[in-house]
Coordinates of C-alpha atoms and ligand atoms in Angstrom, one line a residue:
M227 CA 31.2 1.0 60.0
T228 CA 33.0 -0.9 57.3
G229 CA 34.0 0.0 53.8
H230 CA 37.5 1.3 54.3
L231 CA 38.9 -1.2 51.8
Q232 CA 37.1 0.4 48.8
S233 CA 39.6 0.8 45.9
R234 CA 42.7 0.4 48.2
D235 CA 45.7 -1.1 46.4
I236 CA 47.2 -4.0 48.3
T237 CA 50.1 -6.3 47.3
I238 CA 50.4 -9.8 48.7
I239 CA 53.6 -12.0 48.6
G240 CA 52.7 -15.7 48.3
A241 CA 49.8 -17.5 46.6
G242 CA 49.5 -20.3 49.2
I243 CA 46.4 -20.8 51.3
A244 CA 47.0 -17.7 53.4
G245 CA 47.8 -15.4 50.5
L246 CA 44.9 -16.5 48.3
T247 CA 42.3 -16.5 51.2
V248 CA 43.3 -13.0 52.3
A249 CA 43.3 -11.8 48.6
L250 CA 39.8 -13.1 48.1
A251 CA 38.5 -11.6 51.4
L252 CA 40.0 -8.2 50.6
A253 CA 38.8 -8.2 47.0
Q254 CA 35.3 -9.1 48.1
R255 CA 35.4 -6.0 50.3
G256 CA 36.4 -3.8 47.4
A257 CA 40.2 -3.7 47.4
Q258 CA 42.4 -3.9 44.3
V259 CA 44.6 -6.8 45.1
T260 CA 47.8 -8.2 43.4
V261 CA 49.4 -11.4 44.5
L262 CA 53.0 -12.2 43.6
E263 CA 54.0 -15.9 43.6
R264 CA 57.4 -17.2 42.9
A265 CA 56.2 -20.6 41.6
G266 CA 55.8 -20.7 37.8
A267 CA 52.5 -22.7 38.0
F268 CA 50.0 -24.1 40.5
R269 CA 51.3 -27.6 40.4
E270 CA 50.1 -30.8 42.1
V271 CA 52.2 -30.0 45.1
G272 CA 51.5 -31.2 48.7
A273 CA 49.2 -33.8 50.0
G274 CA 46.3 -33.8 52.5
L275 CA 44.9 -31.1 54.7
Q276 CA 42.1 -31.4 57.3
I277 CA 39.9 -28.3 57.3
S278 CA 37.9 -28.0 60.5
P279 CA 34.7 -26.0 60.9
N280 CA 36.5 -22.9 62.4
A281 CA 38.1 -22.4 59.0
G282 CA 35.1 -23.9 57.1
R283 CA 33.0 -21.0 58.4
V284 CA 35.4 -18.5 56.7
L285 CA 35.5 -20.4 53.4
E286 CA 31.7 -20.7 53.4
A287 CA 31.4 -17.0 54.1
L288 CA 33.6 -16.4 51.1
G289 CA 31.2 -18.4 49.0
L290 CA 33.3 -21.5 48.6
G291 CA 31.2 -24.1 50.3
P292 CA 29.8 -25.9 47.2
A293 CA 33.1 -25.7 45.3
L294 CA 34.9 -27.3 48.3
D295 CA 32.2 -30.0 48.8
A296 CA 32.8 -31.0 45.1
V297 CA 36.5 -31.8 45.7
S298 CA 36.7 -32.9 49.4
V299 CA 35.5 -35.6 51.7
R300 CA 33.3 -34.8 54.7
S301 CA 34.9 -36.2 57.9
D302 CA 32.9 -37.7 60.8
G303 CA 35.8 -37.3 63.2
V304 CA 38.9 -39.1 64.4
V305 CA 39.5 -42.7 65.6
L306 CA 42.6 -43.5 67.8
H307 CA 44.2 -46.9 67.4
D308 CA 47.0 -48.6 69.2
R309 CA 50.0 -50.0 67.3
A310 CA 48.3 -53.4 66.8
G311 CA 45.4 -51.6 65.1
R312 CA 42.9 -52.0 68.0
Q313 CA 40.6 -49.1 68.6
V314 CA 41.5 -47.0 71.6
A315 CA 38.9 -44.1 71.3
R316 CA 36.4 -42.8 68.8
M317 CA 35.7 -39.1 68.5
P318 CA 32.7 -38.4 66.3
L319 CA 33.5 -34.7 66.1
A320 CA 30.9 -33.9 63.4
A321 CA 28.0 -35.6 65.2
H322 CA 29.0 -33.6 68.3
R323 CA 28.3 -30.3 66.4
P324 CA 25.5 -30.7 63.7
G325 CA 25.8 -28.4 60.7
A326 CA 29.6 -27.9 61.1
A327 CA 31.7 -29.3 58.3
F328 CA 35.1 -31.1 58.8
R329 CA 36.6 -31.5 55.3
M330 CA 39.6 -33.6 54.2
I331 CA 41.1 -32.3 51.0
H332 CA 44.2 -32.4 48.8
R333 CA 46.1 -29.1 49.3
A334 CA 46.3 -28.6 45.5
R335 CA 42.5 -28.8 45.2
L336 CA 42.0 -26.1 47.9
V337 CA 44.6 -23.9 46.3
E338 CA 42.7 -24.3 43.0
V339 CA 39.3 -23.4 44.4
L340 CA 40.8 -20.3 46.1
E341 CA 42.7 -19.2 43.1
R342 CA 39.7 -19.5 40.8
A343 CA 37.5 -17.5 43.2
A344 CA 40.2 -14.9 43.7
R345 CA 40.6 -14.3 40.0
A346 CA 36.9 -14.1 39.6
A347 CA 36.7 -11.4 42.3
G348 CA 39.2 -9.3 40.3
V349 CA 42.5 -10.3 42.1
T350 CA 45.6 -10.2 39.8
V351 CA 47.7 -13.3 40.5
T352 CA 51.2 -13.0 39.0
L353 CA 53.2 -16.3 38.8
D354 CA 56.9 -16.7 38.4
R355 CA 57.5 -13.5 40.4
E356 CA 59.9 -14.1 43.3
V357 CA 60.1 -11.1 45.5
A358 CA 63.8 -10.7 46.4
E359 CA 63.7 -7.1 47.8
L360 CA 60.6 -5.9 49.7
P361 CA 59.1 -3.0 47.7
E362 CA 58.1 0.2 49.5
L363 CA 54.3 0.1 49.2
P364 CA 51.4 1.6 51.2
L365 CA 50.4 -1.9 52.3
L366 CA 52.4 -5.1 51.8
I367 CA 51.1 -8.5 53.1
G368 CA 53.6 -11.3 53.6
A369 CA 51.9 -14.6 53.1
D370 CA 55.3 -16.1 52.1
G371 CA 55.3 -19.1 54.3
L372 CA 57.9 -20.9 56.5
H373 CA 60.9 -19.0 55.3
S374 CA 59.1 -15.6 55.1
R375 CA 61.2 -12.5 54.0
V376 CA 58.6 -10.2 55.5
R377 CA 58.8 -12.0 58.8
R378 CA 62.6 -11.6 58.7
A379 CA 62.3 -7.9 57.8
L380 CA 60.0 -7.3 60.8
N381 CA 61.8 -9.6 63.3
G382 CA 65.4 -10.2 62.2
P383 CA 66.8 -13.6 61.6
E384 CA 65.7 -16.5 63.9
T385 CA 66.8 -20.0 64.4
P386 CA 64.0 -22.5 64.8
F387 CA 64.9 -25.7 66.9
F388 CA 64.6 -29.2 65.6
T389 CA 62.0 -31.2 67.7
G390 CA 63.9 -34.5 67.1
Q391 CA 60.9 -35.7 65.0
T392 CA 60.7 -36.4 61.3
A393 CA 57.6 -36.9 59.2
W394 CA 56.9 -38.7 56.0
R395 CA 53.9 -37.9 53.9
A396 CA 52.5 -39.9 51.0
L397 CA 49.5 -40.3 48.8
I398 CA 48.2 -43.8 48.0
P399 CA 45.3 -45.2 46.1
D400 CA 42.5 -45.4 48.6
D401 CA 40.9 -48.7 49.8
P402 CA 38.1 -49.7 47.4
G403 CA 34.5 -48.6 48.1
T404 CA 33.0 -45.6 49.8
P405 CA 35.7 -43.5 51.5
D406 CA 36.0 -44.2 55.3
P407 CA 34.7 -40.9 56.9
Y408 CA 37.2 -41.0 59.8
A409 CA 40.8 -39.8 60.1
R410 CA 42.6 -42.7 61.7
L411 CA 45.5 -42.2 64.1
F412 CA 47.7 -45.2 65.0
M413 CA 50.0 -44.7 68.1
G414 CA 53.2 -46.5 69.0
P415 CA 56.2 -45.8 71.2
G416 CA 58.1 -42.9 69.6
R417 CA 56.0 -42.8 66.5
H418 CA 52.5 -42.4 65.1
L419 CA 50.7 -42.5 61.8
V420 CA 47.7 -40.7 60.5
S421 CA 45.7 -41.5 57.5
Y422 CA 42.5 -40.2 55.9
P423 CA 40.8 -40.2 52.5
L424 CA 41.0 -37.2 50.1
G425 CA 38.3 -38.3 47.6
R426 CA 39.0 -39.0 43.9
G427 CA 40.4 -42.4 44.9
L428 CA 43.3 -40.9 47.0
R429 CA 44.3 -41.5 50.6
N430 CA 46.7 -39.3 52.6
I431 CA 49.4 -40.7 55.0
V432 CA 51.5 -38.7 57.5
A433 CA 53.9 -40.8 59.6
V434 CA 56.0 -39.3 62.4
V435 CA 59.0 -40.8 64.2
E436 CA 61.3 -39.5 66.9
R437 CA 64.8 -39.7 65.6
P438 CA 67.7 -37.5 66.6
D439 CA 69.3 -37.2 63.2
W440 CA 68.4 -34.1 61.4
T441 CA 66.1 -33.8 58.4
A442 CA 65.7 -30.5 56.5
E443 CA 62.5 -28.4 57.0
G444 CA 60.5 -27.9 53.8
W445 CA 58.0 -29.6 51.6
S446 CA 60.1 -30.9 48.7
H447 CA 62.5 -33.5 50.1
Q448 CA 62.0 -37.1 48.9
D449 CA 62.8 -40.3 50.6
D450 CA 62.9 -44.1 49.8
P451 CA 59.5 -45.6 50.8
A452 CA 61.4 -48.6 52.2
H453 CA 62.5 -46.4 55.2
L454 CA 58.9 -45.5 55.9
R455 CA 57.9 -49.2 55.8
A456 CA 60.7 -50.2 58.0
A457 CA 59.9 -47.5 60.6
F458 CA 56.3 -48.8 60.9
A459 CA 57.0 -52.5 60.5
G460 CA 55.6 -53.3 63.9
F461 CA 52.2 -51.8 63.2
G462 CA 49.0 -53.7 62.5
G463 CA 45.4 -53.1 61.3
K464 CA 45.3 -51.4 57.9
V465 CA 48.8 -49.9 58.2
P466 CA 50.8 -52.6 56.5
G467 CA 48.4 -52.7 53.5
W468 CA 48.6 -48.9 53.2
L469 CA 52.3 -48.7 53.4
A470 CA 52.8 -51.5 50.8
R471 CA 51.0 -49.1 48.3
V472 CA 53.4 -46.2 48.9
E473 CA 55.4 -45.6 45.8
Q474 CA 56.7 -42.1 46.5
T475 CA 57.2 -40.2 49.8
G476 CA 58.3 -36.8 51.0
I477 CA 60.1 -36.3 54.2
W478 CA 60.4 -33.2 56.4
G479 CA 61.9 -32.4 59.7
L480 CA 59.6 -30.9 62.3
F481 CA 60.9 -27.6 63.8
R482 CA 59.5 -25.5 66.5
H483 CA 59.3 -21.8 65.7
R484 CA 58.3 -19.0 68.0
V485 CA 55.1 -17.2 67.2
A486 CA 56.7 -14.1 65.6
P487 CA 56.9 -11.3 68.2
C488 CA 56.2 -8.6 65.7
W489 CA 53.5 -9.2 63.0
Q490 CA 53.3 -5.7 61.5
D491 CA 54.9 -2.2 61.4
G492 CA 51.9 -0.2 60.1
R493 CA 52.8 -0.8 56.5
R494 CA 53.9 -4.5 56.3
V495 CA 52.0 -7.4 57.9
I496 CA 52.3 -11.2 58.0
L497 CA 49.9 -14.1 58.3
G498 CA 49.8 -17.9 58.1
D499 CA 53.0 -19.8 58.3
A500 CA 55.0 -16.6 57.9
A501 CA 53.8 -15.5 61.3
H502 CA 53.4 -18.8 63.2
P503 CA 54.4 -22.1 61.7
T504 CA 53.0 -25.0 63.8
L505 CA 53.7 -28.7 64.2
P506 CA 51.1 -30.7 62.4
F507 CA 49.7 -32.5 65.4
M508 CA 46.4 -30.5 65.7
A509 CA 46.0 -30.3 61.8
Q510 CA 45.5 -26.5 62.3
G511 CA 48.3 -24.9 60.1
A512 CA 46.2 -24.1 57.0
V513 CA 43.2 -23.6 59.3
M514 CA 44.9 -20.8 61.3
A515 CA 46.1 -19.2 58.1
I516 CA 42.4 -19.0 56.9
E517 CA 41.3 -17.6 60.3
D518 CA 44.1 -15.0 60.1
A519 CA 43.1 -14.0 56.6
W520 CA 39.5 -13.3 57.6
T521 CA 40.5 -11.3 60.6
L522 CA 43.1 -9.3 58.8
A523 CA 40.6 -8.3 56.0
A524 CA 37.9 -7.5 58.6
C525 CA 40.2 -5.2 60.7
L526 CA 41.3 -3.4 57.5
D527 CA 37.8 -2.9 56.4
A528 CA 36.4 -1.8 59.8
I529 CA 39.2 0.4 61.1
P530 CA 40.0 3.5 59.0
D531 CA 43.6 4.0 60.4
Q532 CA 45.8 1.4 58.8
A533 CA 48.3 1.2 61.7
G534 CA 45.5 0.8 64.2
A535 CA 43.9 -1.9 62.0
L536 CA 47.1 -3.9 61.7
A537 CA 47.7 -3.6 65.5
R538 CA 44.2 -4.8 66.2
Y539 CA 44.6 -7.8 63.9
Q540 CA 47.8 -8.8 65.7
A541 CA 46.2 -8.4 69.1
L542 CA 43.2 -10.5 68.1
R543 CA 45.2 -13.4 66.6
V544 CA 48.3 -13.8 68.8
P545 CA 46.5 -15.4 71.8
R546 CA 44.5 -17.8 69.7
V547 CA 47.4 -19.1 67.5
T548 CA 49.7 -19.4 70.5
R549 CA 47.1 -21.6 72.3
V550 CA 46.6 -23.8 69.2
I551 CA 50.4 -24.2 68.7
E552 CA 50.8 -25.1 72.4
A553 CA 48.1 -27.8 72.0
A554 CA 49.9 -29.2 68.9
N555 CA 53.2 -29.3 70.9
G556 CA 51.4 -31.2 73.7
N557 CA 50.0 -33.8 71.3
A558 CA 53.5 -34.6 70.0
R559 CA 54.1 -36.0 73.5
N560 CA 50.8 -37.7 74.0
Y561 CA 50.8 -39.8 70.8
H562 CA 54.3 -41.2 71.4
L563 CA 54.1 -42.4 75.0
T564 CA 56.1 -45.4 75.9
G565 CA 56.0 -48.2 78.6
P566 CA 53.6 -47.8 81.5
A567 CA 52.7 -44.2 80.6
R568 CA 51.4 -45.6 77.3
L569 CA 49.3 -48.3 78.9
L570 CA 47.8 -45.9 81.3
G571 CA 47.2 -43.2 78.7
H572 CA 45.4 -45.7 76.4
A573 CA 43.4 -47.2 79.2
G574 CA 42.3 -43.6 80.2
L575 CA 41.3 -42.8 76.6
R576 CA 39.4 -46.1 76.2
G577 CA 37.5 -45.4 79.4
L578 CA 36.7 -41.8 78.5
S579 CA 35.6 -42.7 75.0
R580 CA 33.2 -45.3 76.4
L581 CA 31.9 -43.6 79.5
A582 CA 32.2 -39.9 78.7
P583 CA 32.7 -39.3 75.0
G584 CA 31.5 -35.7 75.4
L585 CA 34.3 -35.0 77.9
L586 CA 36.9 -36.4 75.6
M587 CA 35.7 -34.4 72.6
G588 CA 34.9 -31.3 74.6
R589 CA 38.7 -30.7 75.0
F590 CA 38.6 -29.4 71.4
D591 CA 35.5 -27.3 71.5
W592 CA 37.5 -24.1 71.9
I593 CA 39.2 -24.9 68.6
Y594 CA 36.4 -26.1 66.4
D595 CA 33.6 -24.0 67.8
H596 CA 35.5 -20.7 67.3
D597 CA 33.7 -18.5 64.8
P598 CA 36.1 -15.9 63.2
L599 CA 33.1 -14.2 61.7
A600 CA 31.8 -13.3 65.1
V601 CA 35.0 -11.7 66.3
R602 CA 34.6 -7.9 66.5
P603 CA 37.4 -6.1 64.7
Ligands
LIG205 C1 54.7 -26.8 48.3 C2 54.0 -26.9 49.6 C3 53.4 -28.2 49.9 C4 52.8 -28.3 51.2 N1 52.2 -29.5 51.5 C5 51.5 -29.7 52.6 C6 50.9 -31.0 52.9 O1 51.0 -31.9 52.2 N2 50.2 -31.0 54.1 C7 50.1 -30.0 54.9 O2 49.5 -30.1 56.0 N3 50.7 -28.8 54.7 C8 51.4 -28.6 53.5 N4 52.0 -27.4 53.2 C9 51.9 -26.4 54.2 C10 50.6 -25.7 54.3 O3 50.1 -25.4 53.1 C11 50.8 -24.5 55.2 O4 51.2 -24.8 56.5 C12 49.5 -23.7 55.5 O5 48.6 -23.9 54.4 C13 49.9 -22.2 55.6 O6 49.9 -21.7 54.4 P1 50.7 -20.3 54.0 O7 50.0 -19.8 52.8 O8 50.9 -19.5 55.2 O9 52.1 -20.8 53.6 P2 52.6 -21.7 52.3 O10 51.6 -22.7 51.9 O11 54.0 -22.1 52.6 O12 52.6 -20.6 51.1 C14 53.6 -19.6 50.9 C15 53.6 -19.2 49.5 O13 54.5 -18.1 49.3 C16 55.4 -18.3 48.2 N5 56.6 -17.5 48.4 C17 57.5 -17.6 49.4 N6 58.4 -16.7 49.3 C18 58.1 -16.0 48.2 C19 58.8 -14.9 47.6 N7 59.9 -14.3 48.1 N8 58.3 -14.4 46.5 C20 57.1 -14.9 46.0 N9 56.5 -15.9 46.5 C21 57.0 -16.5 47.7 C22 55.6 -19.8 48.2 O14 56.0 -20.3 46.9 C23 54.2 -20.3 48.6 O15 53.4 -20.5 47.5 C24 52.6 -27.2 52.0 C25 53.2 -26.0 51.7 C26 53.9 -25.8 50.5 C27 54.5 -24.5 50.1

């Protein structure tokens, strides 16, 4: 039995990817949804996101497949390179699972598609509305990101720890011609760089280095592109050409956060980065937010008792997001191997990629083949 969302009033804090996706999912099931967002406008903020099929299934079920295809690039998979630019392994993830879409998209385009669909489904999105005090409401959803007030209200203050890694991100004009359908990852000692096309003539770059000095966490800090070029001066292949085109770059410190112990109290509930910020090494931050959104709406729709629905949502999501976050933490080490460990690691990957590509890619089946629509609330 579903239908328990009909005409329920629900307020969401935050119009990021988590907030807009859950707003749309709830409205499509009959709820009256209001989203409060502190930003005064949806601006061109952020850079690239990779949206793997596990989130793609949700977005397609919400009716967004064609709108997304119009503003994203389909990815064939990932190619790993060494620092000199030589190929170490190729993972044709899309060919491995026909029919499943891996998309590469600018964050602002995804937000735009979600916002348009949410408004069309009857959601009220109020901009320029910072929520300073949490209102007493029958149901309040905290989709308020990394520094979530709702998380703090449920869990008290917490201190994330700095991983010793800092990331730059930049958008550059893409190489001429048809966009290369692979995300490319270049690995060097203590650093790596990922780049992929976003369509509309843009290419995304994320470059991570281990450095002990601290950089603030957040998406709005700027740095001098010369620092990025200097950090990757020893890299070959396409990297020097790409970095020469960087005119502006953001920088952020990578912090590890605990998955929040408490996601809900029967009346307030969190999802996305508010519940479980992750390091970017599995490209699953936005993807987990989208999975959360579907599961939260499905639980509220299927389970008449709100406290029971919220508890079920947390129970369904914690094991999965914890496993994904641990996989991302592990990749932080794998990409940055030094000395003999690096030679061995790369030789192993080369061998696997040639002799048993299915085995290499099969390591990620549990992430990409997951179908949130098939999970029983
Ligand atoms: C400006 C920005 C740029 C980003 N750029 C990238 C990027 O380039 N690449 C990448 O991989 N990821 C990026 N991310 C992160 C990525 O979008 C998230 O990790 C992921 O999508 C999870 O989304 P979320 O909706 O849970 O959180 P977020 O995307 O952080 O959204 C939270 C929303 O809540 C709003 N909010 C917070 N507190 C309040 C409050 N008190 N009252 C009202 N509104 C509030 C924020 O303004 C924000 O819009 C960016 C996030 C932001 C906010």
